[in-house]
Amino acid sequence: MTIQLLVTNEQGAVQGDPLTGWTNLDATLKFNEPASGTVQLPAYPEVMAQLVPGNRIVVIRDGAIWMAGPMEVPTDYSWSVEQDPGVGSVTVSFSDDLAILAGYITWPDPGSAWTSQPGKTWRQFLPLNSEQIIRNLVNENCGPGARAERRIPNFSLGPVAGAGRPAAVRTRFEPVLEVARRVALGAGAFGFRTWQEDDQVLFGCYLPQDKTATARFSVGLGNLRAVSHKFSAPAATHILVAGTEPEGSTPARVFVERADPAAAAAWWRVEKFLDGGADNNTNGELTNAGDAELAESGAPVELATVTVDTPDLRAGVDYGLGDRVTVALPSGVEVVDIVRSIHLQATPGSGEYVSAVVGSPEATTDPQMVRLMRNVTRRLGRLEAR
């Protein structure tokens, strides 16, 4: 294990010597969500001088960047008379650069000033490749194509990956990453991420890989230390998507049904009503909204594993976020699903431990709270547009 910690400013310039003396590092990468991390350090003056608002932490594992992004809590300091070497300790909380994008919302007219945003208007993407929709959303709201005051410094779009399929989306004052996540989920669950090249931060989509034959975890292979597995009934198998209710008696309100007959046959029929946020389904807006909701409501498979790297299988090298992998449970059941998060925990004394969460979109979050916040945000935008 070789781990190096650097601090840079938002332009990517290294601010001092690598951070030394750290006692605990915890860094979790997440599929289509901002990462999270903490590191505990001795509070030497030269360390504290680097821990200022706007700076970033870069975690380098075995020569490659594992995670890089802004400090959300630059200093959480503590001291007591019993501590050695007497300067106290500081805990830094940080994320990856997706956290910066998470602070932006979708403007109905990205080219106009905030005070000139039109009322009762949506930002619409008529049938267009879903990867391009996400790239456009990021570019016009916080990328090089955004208004000057909204551009993220030292940030640009990476190469096109060729992911996704045609989709149609309407959005208004929703978090950019929530819309991106919905588009990616409804179009086959491809991935998006930020990464650092030299001093530049890039954003792009990617196609997860099918690693079920080569990325296998089991007791027999020696790379599985612990596992917990939960398989639950679907939250919905049939989604009734409703278009915006017209003010008069005509035209009639449009409804679209999206269903997962296989899940309904295996479990039972579970119906759900969804406000599709569009007047009609002419461009597939209601269909796409229903598909995303159906994917999120599918029978959740939650599989948390504690794995250990071997020479033949390493996290971030042989498999990554969004890839499909196989876990052979000691009970004899094999579970195949998507890698939702990868957790790196390291201490200088005991080395590093890597764990992966595999399963449904609910596997790494609190489903009720996350869904509540998404639904509230979406509904507020729709109410404002009426």
Coordinates of C-alpha atoms in Angstrom, one line a residue:
M1 CA 0.0 0.0 0.0
T2 CA 1.3 3.4 -1.0
I3 CA -0.9 6.4 -0.2
Q4 CA 0.0 10.0 -0.7
L5 CA -2.1 13.0 0.3
L6 CA -1.7 16.4 -1.4
V7 CA -3.5 19.7 -1.0
T8 CA -4.2 21.9 -4.0
N9 CA -6.0 25.1 -4.6
E10 CA -9.1 25.2 -6.9
Q11 CA -6.8 25.8 -9.9
G12 CA -5.0 22.5 -9.1
A13 CA -1.7 24.0 -7.9
V14 CA -0.1 22.0 -5.1
Q15 CA 0.0 24.1 -1.9
G16 CA 2.8 22.5 0.1
D17 CA 4.6 19.3 0.9
P18 CA 2.5 16.0 1.0
L19 CA 0.6 15.6 4.2
T20 CA 2.4 13.3 6.6
G21 CA 1.6 11.9 10.0
W22 CA -2.0 11.1 9.2
T23 CA -3.5 8.4 11.4
N24 CA -6.7 7.4 9.6
L25 CA -8.0 7.8 6.1
D26 CA -11.6 7.0 5.0
A27 CA -12.6 7.6 1.4
T28 CA -15.8 6.3 -0.3
L29 CA -16.4 6.6 -4.1
K30 CA -20.0 6.5 -5.1
F31 CA -21.7 5.7 -8.4
N32 CA -23.2 8.8 -9.9
E33 CA -23.1 10.7 -6.6
P34 CA -20.4 12.8 -4.9
A35 CA -17.8 10.9 -2.9
S36 CA -17.1 11.4 0.8
G37 CA -13.9 11.2 2.8
T38 CA -12.2 12.1 6.0
V39 CA -8.6 12.2 7.1
Q40 CA -7.1 12.7 10.6
L41 CA -3.8 14.6 10.9
P42 CA -1.6 16.1 13.5
A43 CA -2.3 19.9 13.6
Y44 CA 1.3 21.1 12.7
P45 CA 1.4 24.7 11.6
E46 CA 2.6 23.8 8.1
V47 CA -0.4 21.4 7.8
M48 CA -2.9 23.9 9.1
A49 CA -1.7 26.5 6.7
Q50 CA -2.9 24.4 3.8
L51 CA -6.3 23.6 5.3
V52 CA -8.2 26.7 4.1
P53 CA -11.6 27.2 2.4
G54 CA -11.4 26.6 -1.4
N55 CA -8.5 24.1 -1.2
R56 CA -8.8 20.5 -2.3
I57 CA -7.6 17.1 -1.1
V58 CA -6.0 14.7 -3.6
V59 CA -5.7 11.1 -2.5
I60 CA -3.1 9.2 -4.5
R61 CA -3.1 5.4 -4.1
D62 CA -0.3 3.4 -5.7
G63 CA 0.6 6.2 -8.1
A64 CA -2.9 6.9 -9.3
I65 CA -5.5 9.4 -8.1
W66 CA -8.1 7.6 -6.1
M67 CA -10.2 10.6 -5.2
A68 CA -9.8 14.4 -5.5
G69 CA -12.1 17.2 -4.5
P70 CA -12.9 20.1 -2.2
M71 CA -12.6 20.2 1.5
E72 CA -16.1 20.5 3.0
V73 CA -14.9 20.8 6.5
P74 CA -11.3 22.1 6.3
T75 CA -10.6 22.0 10.1
D76 CA -12.3 20.0 12.8
Y77 CA -9.7 20.6 15.5
S78 CA -9.3 19.0 18.9
W79 CA -6.6 19.0 21.7
S80 CA -6.1 17.7 25.2
V81 CA -3.2 17.7 27.5
E82 CA -2.7 14.0 27.1
Q83 CA -2.2 14.2 23.4
D84 CA 1.3 13.8 21.8
P85 CA 3.0 15.6 20.2
G86 CA 1.1 18.4 21.8
V87 CA -0.2 20.3 18.8
G88 CA -3.6 18.5 18.8
S89 CA -5.2 16.8 15.8
V90 CA -7.4 18.0 13.0
T91 CA -10.0 16.0 11.0
V92 CA -10.6 17.1 7.4
S93 CA -13.8 16.2 5.6
F94 CA -13.7 16.3 1.8
S95 CA -15.5 15.1 -1.3
D96 CA -14.7 14.7 -5.0
D97 CA -15.3 17.4 -7.6
L98 CA -18.9 16.1 -8.3
A99 CA -19.7 17.9 -5.0
I100 CA -19.1 21.3 -6.7
L101 CA -21.5 20.4 -9.5
A102 CA -24.0 19.4 -6.8
G103 CA -24.3 23.0 -5.8
Y104 CA -25.9 24.1 -9.2
I105 CA -29.5 24.0 -10.3
T106 CA -31.0 23.9 -13.8
W107 CA -32.0 27.3 -15.1
P108 CA -34.9 27.5 -17.6
D109 CA -32.8 30.0 -19.6
P110 CA -29.1 29.3 -18.8
G111 CA -28.0 32.2 -21.0
S112 CA -29.9 34.9 -19.1
A113 CA -29.2 36.5 -15.8
W114 CA -30.9 35.1 -12.6
T115 CA -33.2 38.1 -12.4
S116 CA -34.3 37.6 -16.0
Q117 CA -35.3 33.9 -15.8
P118 CA -38.7 33.4 -17.5
G119 CA -41.7 32.4 -15.6
K120 CA -43.6 29.2 -16.3
T121 CA -40.9 28.0 -18.7
W122 CA -38.9 24.8 -18.7
R123 CA -35.5 23.9 -20.1
Q124 CA -36.4 21.2 -22.6
F125 CA -34.3 18.6 -24.4
L126 CA -36.3 17.0 -27.2
P127 CA -35.3 13.5 -28.2
L128 CA -31.5 13.6 -27.9
N129 CA -28.8 11.1 -26.8
S130 CA -29.0 10.9 -23.0
E131 CA -25.2 11.3 -22.6
Q132 CA -25.4 14.5 -24.6
I133 CA -28.3 15.8 -22.5
I134 CA -26.2 15.4 -19.4
R135 CA -23.2 17.0 -21.0
N136 CA -25.3 19.9 -22.1
L137 CA -26.9 20.4 -18.6
V138 CA -23.4 20.5 -17.0
N139 CA -21.9 22.7 -19.7
E140 CA -24.6 25.4 -19.8
N141 CA -25.1 25.6 -16.0
C142 CA -21.6 25.4 -14.6
G143 CA -19.2 24.4 -17.4
P144 CA -17.3 26.5 -20.1
G145 CA -20.6 27.2 -21.8
A146 CA -22.2 28.8 -18.7
R147 CA -22.5 32.4 -17.8
A148 CA -19.2 33.8 -16.5
E149 CA -20.3 34.0 -12.9
R150 CA -21.5 30.4 -12.9
R151 CA -18.4 28.7 -14.4
I152 CA -16.4 26.4 -12.2
P153 CA -12.7 27.4 -12.4
N154 CA -10.4 25.1 -14.2
F155 CA -13.2 22.8 -15.3
S156 CA -14.2 21.4 -18.7
L157 CA -15.8 18.5 -20.4
G158 CA -13.9 15.3 -21.1
P159 CA -14.3 13.1 -24.2
V160 CA -17.6 11.7 -25.4
A161 CA -18.1 8.1 -24.3
G162 CA -20.9 7.1 -26.6
A163 CA -23.2 6.1 -23.7
G164 CA -26.9 6.1 -23.3
R165 CA -29.8 6.2 -25.8
P166 CA -32.3 8.8 -27.0
A167 CA -34.3 10.6 -24.2
A168 CA -36.4 13.7 -23.7
V169 CA -36.3 15.8 -20.5
R170 CA -37.8 18.9 -19.1
T171 CA -36.4 20.5 -16.0
R172 CA -36.7 23.7 -14.0
F173 CA -34.7 24.7 -10.9
E174 CA -33.7 21.1 -10.1
P175 CA -30.2 20.1 -8.9
V176 CA -28.1 19.5 -11.9
L177 CA -26.8 16.2 -10.6
E178 CA -30.3 14.9 -9.8
V179 CA -31.5 15.5 -13.3
A180 CA -28.3 13.8 -14.7
R181 CA -28.8 10.9 -12.4
R182 CA -32.4 10.5 -13.5
V183 CA -31.4 10.7 -17.2
A184 CA -28.7 8.1 -16.7
L185 CA -30.9 5.8 -14.7
G186 CA -33.7 5.9 -17.3
A187 CA -31.3 5.2 -20.1
G188 CA -29.6 2.1 -18.9
A189 CA -27.7 3.2 -15.8
F190 CA -24.5 4.4 -17.4
G191 CA -22.1 6.4 -15.3
F192 CA -20.8 10.0 -15.0
R193 CA -17.9 11.3 -13.0
T194 CA -15.2 13.9 -12.5
W195 CA -11.5 13.2 -12.7
Q196 CA -8.3 15.2 -12.6
E197 CA -5.7 15.4 -15.3
D198 CA -2.7 17.5 -14.4
D199 CA -4.2 20.6 -12.9
Q200 CA -7.5 20.3 -14.8
V201 CA -10.8 18.9 -13.6
L202 CA -12.9 17.1 -16.3
F203 CA -16.4 15.8 -16.4
G204 CA -17.7 13.0 -18.5
C205 CA -19.9 9.9 -18.9
Y206 CA -18.7 6.4 -19.1
L207 CA -20.0 2.9 -19.9
P208 CA -19.7 0.5 -17.0
Q209 CA -18.3 -2.9 -17.9
D210 CA -19.6 -6.5 -17.4
K211 CA -16.9 -8.0 -15.1
T212 CA -19.1 -10.8 -13.8
A213 CA -16.7 -13.4 -15.2
T214 CA -13.4 -11.8 -14.0
A215 CA -14.4 -9.8 -10.9
R216 CA -15.5 -12.5 -8.6
F217 CA -15.5 -12.5 -4.8
S218 CA -15.7 -15.6 -2.7
V219 CA -14.3 -17.2 0.4
G220 CA -12.5 -19.7 -1.7
L221 CA -10.7 -17.0 -3.7
G222 CA -9.6 -15.4 -0.5
N223 CA -10.9 -11.9 -1.4
L224 CA -14.1 -12.0 0.6
R225 CA -14.0 -11.3 4.4
A226 CA -17.6 -10.4 5.3
V227 CA -20.9 -10.0 3.5
S228 CA -24.5 -8.9 4.3
H229 CA -27.2 -9.5 1.8
K230 CA -30.8 -8.3 1.6
F231 CA -33.3 -8.8 -1.2
S232 CA -36.6 -6.9 -0.9
A233 CA -39.9 -6.6 -2.7
P234 CA -40.1 -3.8 -5.4
A235 CA -41.5 -0.4 -4.4
A236 CA -43.4 -0.4 -7.7
T237 CA -43.9 -2.7 -10.7
H238 CA -46.4 -0.5 -12.6
I239 CA -46.0 3.3 -12.9
L240 CA -48.9 5.4 -14.1
V241 CA -47.3 8.6 -15.4
A242 CA -49.6 11.6 -15.7
G243 CA -49.1 14.6 -17.9
T244 CA -49.8 18.1 -16.7
E245 CA -53.5 18.6 -16.0
P246 CA -55.0 21.0 -18.6
E247 CA -56.9 24.0 -17.2
G248 CA -59.9 23.5 -19.5
S249 CA -61.9 20.4 -20.4
T250 CA -59.8 19.9 -23.5
P251 CA -57.4 18.5 -24.4
A252 CA -57.7 15.4 -22.2
R253 CA -55.0 14.7 -19.7
V254 CA -52.4 12.3 -21.0
F255 CA -51.5 9.2 -19.2
V256 CA -48.7 6.7 -19.9
E257 CA -48.1 3.3 -18.1
R258 CA -44.6 1.8 -17.7
A259 CA -44.4 -1.6 -16.2
D260 CA -42.0 -4.4 -15.2
P261 CA -44.1 -7.6 -15.8
A262 CA -41.3 -9.9 -14.7
A263 CA -41.1 -8.2 -11.3
A264 CA -44.9 -8.3 -10.9
A265 CA -45.0 -12.0 -11.8
A266 CA -42.1 -12.8 -9.4
W267 CA -43.5 -10.7 -6.5
W268 CA -46.9 -9.0 -6.9
R269 CA -48.3 -6.0 -8.7
V270 CA -47.4 -2.7 -7.0
E271 CA -48.9 0.5 -8.6
K272 CA -47.6 4.0 -8.3
F273 CA -48.8 7.4 -9.6
L274 CA -46.2 9.8 -10.9
D275 CA -46.5 13.4 -12.1
G276 CA -44.5 13.2 -15.3
G277 CA -43.8 17.0 -15.5
A278 CA -44.8 17.3 -19.1
D279 CA -48.0 18.3 -21.0
N280 CA -47.9 15.2 -23.2
N281 CA -45.7 12.3 -24.4
T282 CA -45.1 13.6 -27.9
N283 CA -41.3 13.6 -27.4
G284 CA -41.2 10.7 -24.9
E285 CA -40.9 12.9 -21.7
L286 CA -43.5 10.9 -19.8
T287 CA -42.0 7.6 -20.9
N288 CA -38.6 8.6 -19.8
A289 CA -39.9 9.8 -16.4
G290 CA -41.7 6.5 -15.9
D291 CA -38.6 4.4 -16.9
A292 CA -36.4 6.3 -14.4
E293 CA -38.9 5.8 -11.6
L294 CA -39.4 2.1 -12.5
A295 CA -35.7 1.5 -12.4
E296 CA -35.4 3.2 -9.0
S297 CA -38.4 1.3 -7.6
G298 CA -37.2 -2.1 -8.7
A299 CA -36.7 -5.0 -6.2
P300 CA -33.7 -3.7 -4.3
V301 CA -30.7 -6.0 -3.9
E302 CA -28.5 -4.7 -1.1
L303 CA -25.2 -6.4 -0.9
A304 CA -22.4 -5.0 1.3
T305 CA -19.1 -6.8 1.1
V306 CA -15.8 -6.4 2.9
T307 CA -13.2 -7.4 0.3
V308 CA -9.5 -7.5 0.2
D309 CA -7.3 -6.7 -2.8
T310 CA -5.4 -9.6 -4.3
P311 CA -2.7 -9.4 -7.1
D312 CA -5.4 -10.6 -9.5
L313 CA -8.3 -8.4 -8.4
R314 CA -8.0 -4.7 -7.3
A315 CA -10.6 -2.1 -6.8
G316 CA -10.1 0.8 -9.2
V317 CA -7.9 -1.3 -11.4
D318 CA -9.7 -4.5 -12.2
Y319 CA -13.2 -3.3 -11.5
G320 CA -14.8 0.1 -10.8
L321 CA -18.0 2.0 -10.0
G322 CA -21.0 0.8 -12.1
D323 CA -19.3 -2.4 -13.2
R324 CA -21.3 -5.6 -12.9
V325 CA -19.5 -8.1 -10.6
T326 CA -20.2 -11.5 -9.0
V327 CA -20.3 -12.3 -5.3
A328 CA -20.5 -15.9 -4.3
L329 CA -22.2 -16.1 -0.9
P330 CA -21.1 -18.8 1.6
S331 CA -24.7 -20.1 1.4
G332 CA -24.0 -21.1 -2.2
V333 CA -26.0 -18.3 -3.9
E334 CA -24.3 -16.1 -6.4
V335 CA -25.3 -12.5 -6.7
V336 CA -24.6 -10.4 -9.8
D337 CA -25.2 -6.6 -9.7
I338 CA -23.7 -3.2 -10.0
V339 CA -20.9 -1.8 -7.8
R340 CA -22.5 1.2 -6.1
S341 CA -19.7 2.4 -3.9
I342 CA -16.1 1.5 -3.1
H343 CA -14.8 2.3 0.4
L344 CA -11.1 2.7 1.2
Q345 CA -10.0 2.8 4.8
A346 CA -6.4 3.0 5.7
T347 CA -4.1 3.5 8.7
P348 CA -0.3 3.5 8.7
G349 CA -0.2 0.6 11.2
S350 CA -2.7 -1.9 9.9
G351 CA -2.7 -1.1 6.2
E352 CA -5.8 -0.7 4.0
Y353 CA -9.2 -2.3 3.7
V354 CA -11.4 -2.0 0.7
S355 CA -15.1 -2.8 0.8
A356 CA -17.7 -2.6 -2.0
V357 CA -21.5 -2.1 -1.9
V358 CA -23.2 -4.0 -4.7
G359 CA -26.9 -3.8 -5.6
S360 CA -29.8 -1.5 -6.4
P361 CA -29.8 2.3 -6.5
E362 CA -31.1 2.2 -2.9
A363 CA -28.1 0.2 -1.7
T364 CA -26.0 3.2 -0.5
T365 CA -28.6 5.7 0.6
D366 CA -31.6 6.2 2.9
P367 CA -34.4 5.6 0.3
Q368 CA -37.2 7.4 2.1
M369 CA -35.3 10.6 2.8
V370 CA -33.5 10.7 -0.6
R371 CA -36.7 10.1 -2.5
L372 CA -38.6 12.6 -0.4
M373 CA -36.1 15.4 -1.2
R374 CA -36.0 14.5 -4.9
N375 CA -39.8 14.5 -5.1
V376 CA -40.1 17.8 -3.2
T377 CA -37.6 19.5 -5.4
R378 CA -39.2 18.3 -8.6
R379 CA -42.7 19.2 -7.5
L380 CA -41.6 22.7 -6.5
G381 CA -40.2 23.3 -9.9
R382 CA -43.3 22.1 -11.6
L383 CA -45.6 24.3 -9.4
E384 CA -43.4 27.3 -10.2
A385 CA -43.9 26.6 -13.9
R386 CA -47.7 26.6 -13.8

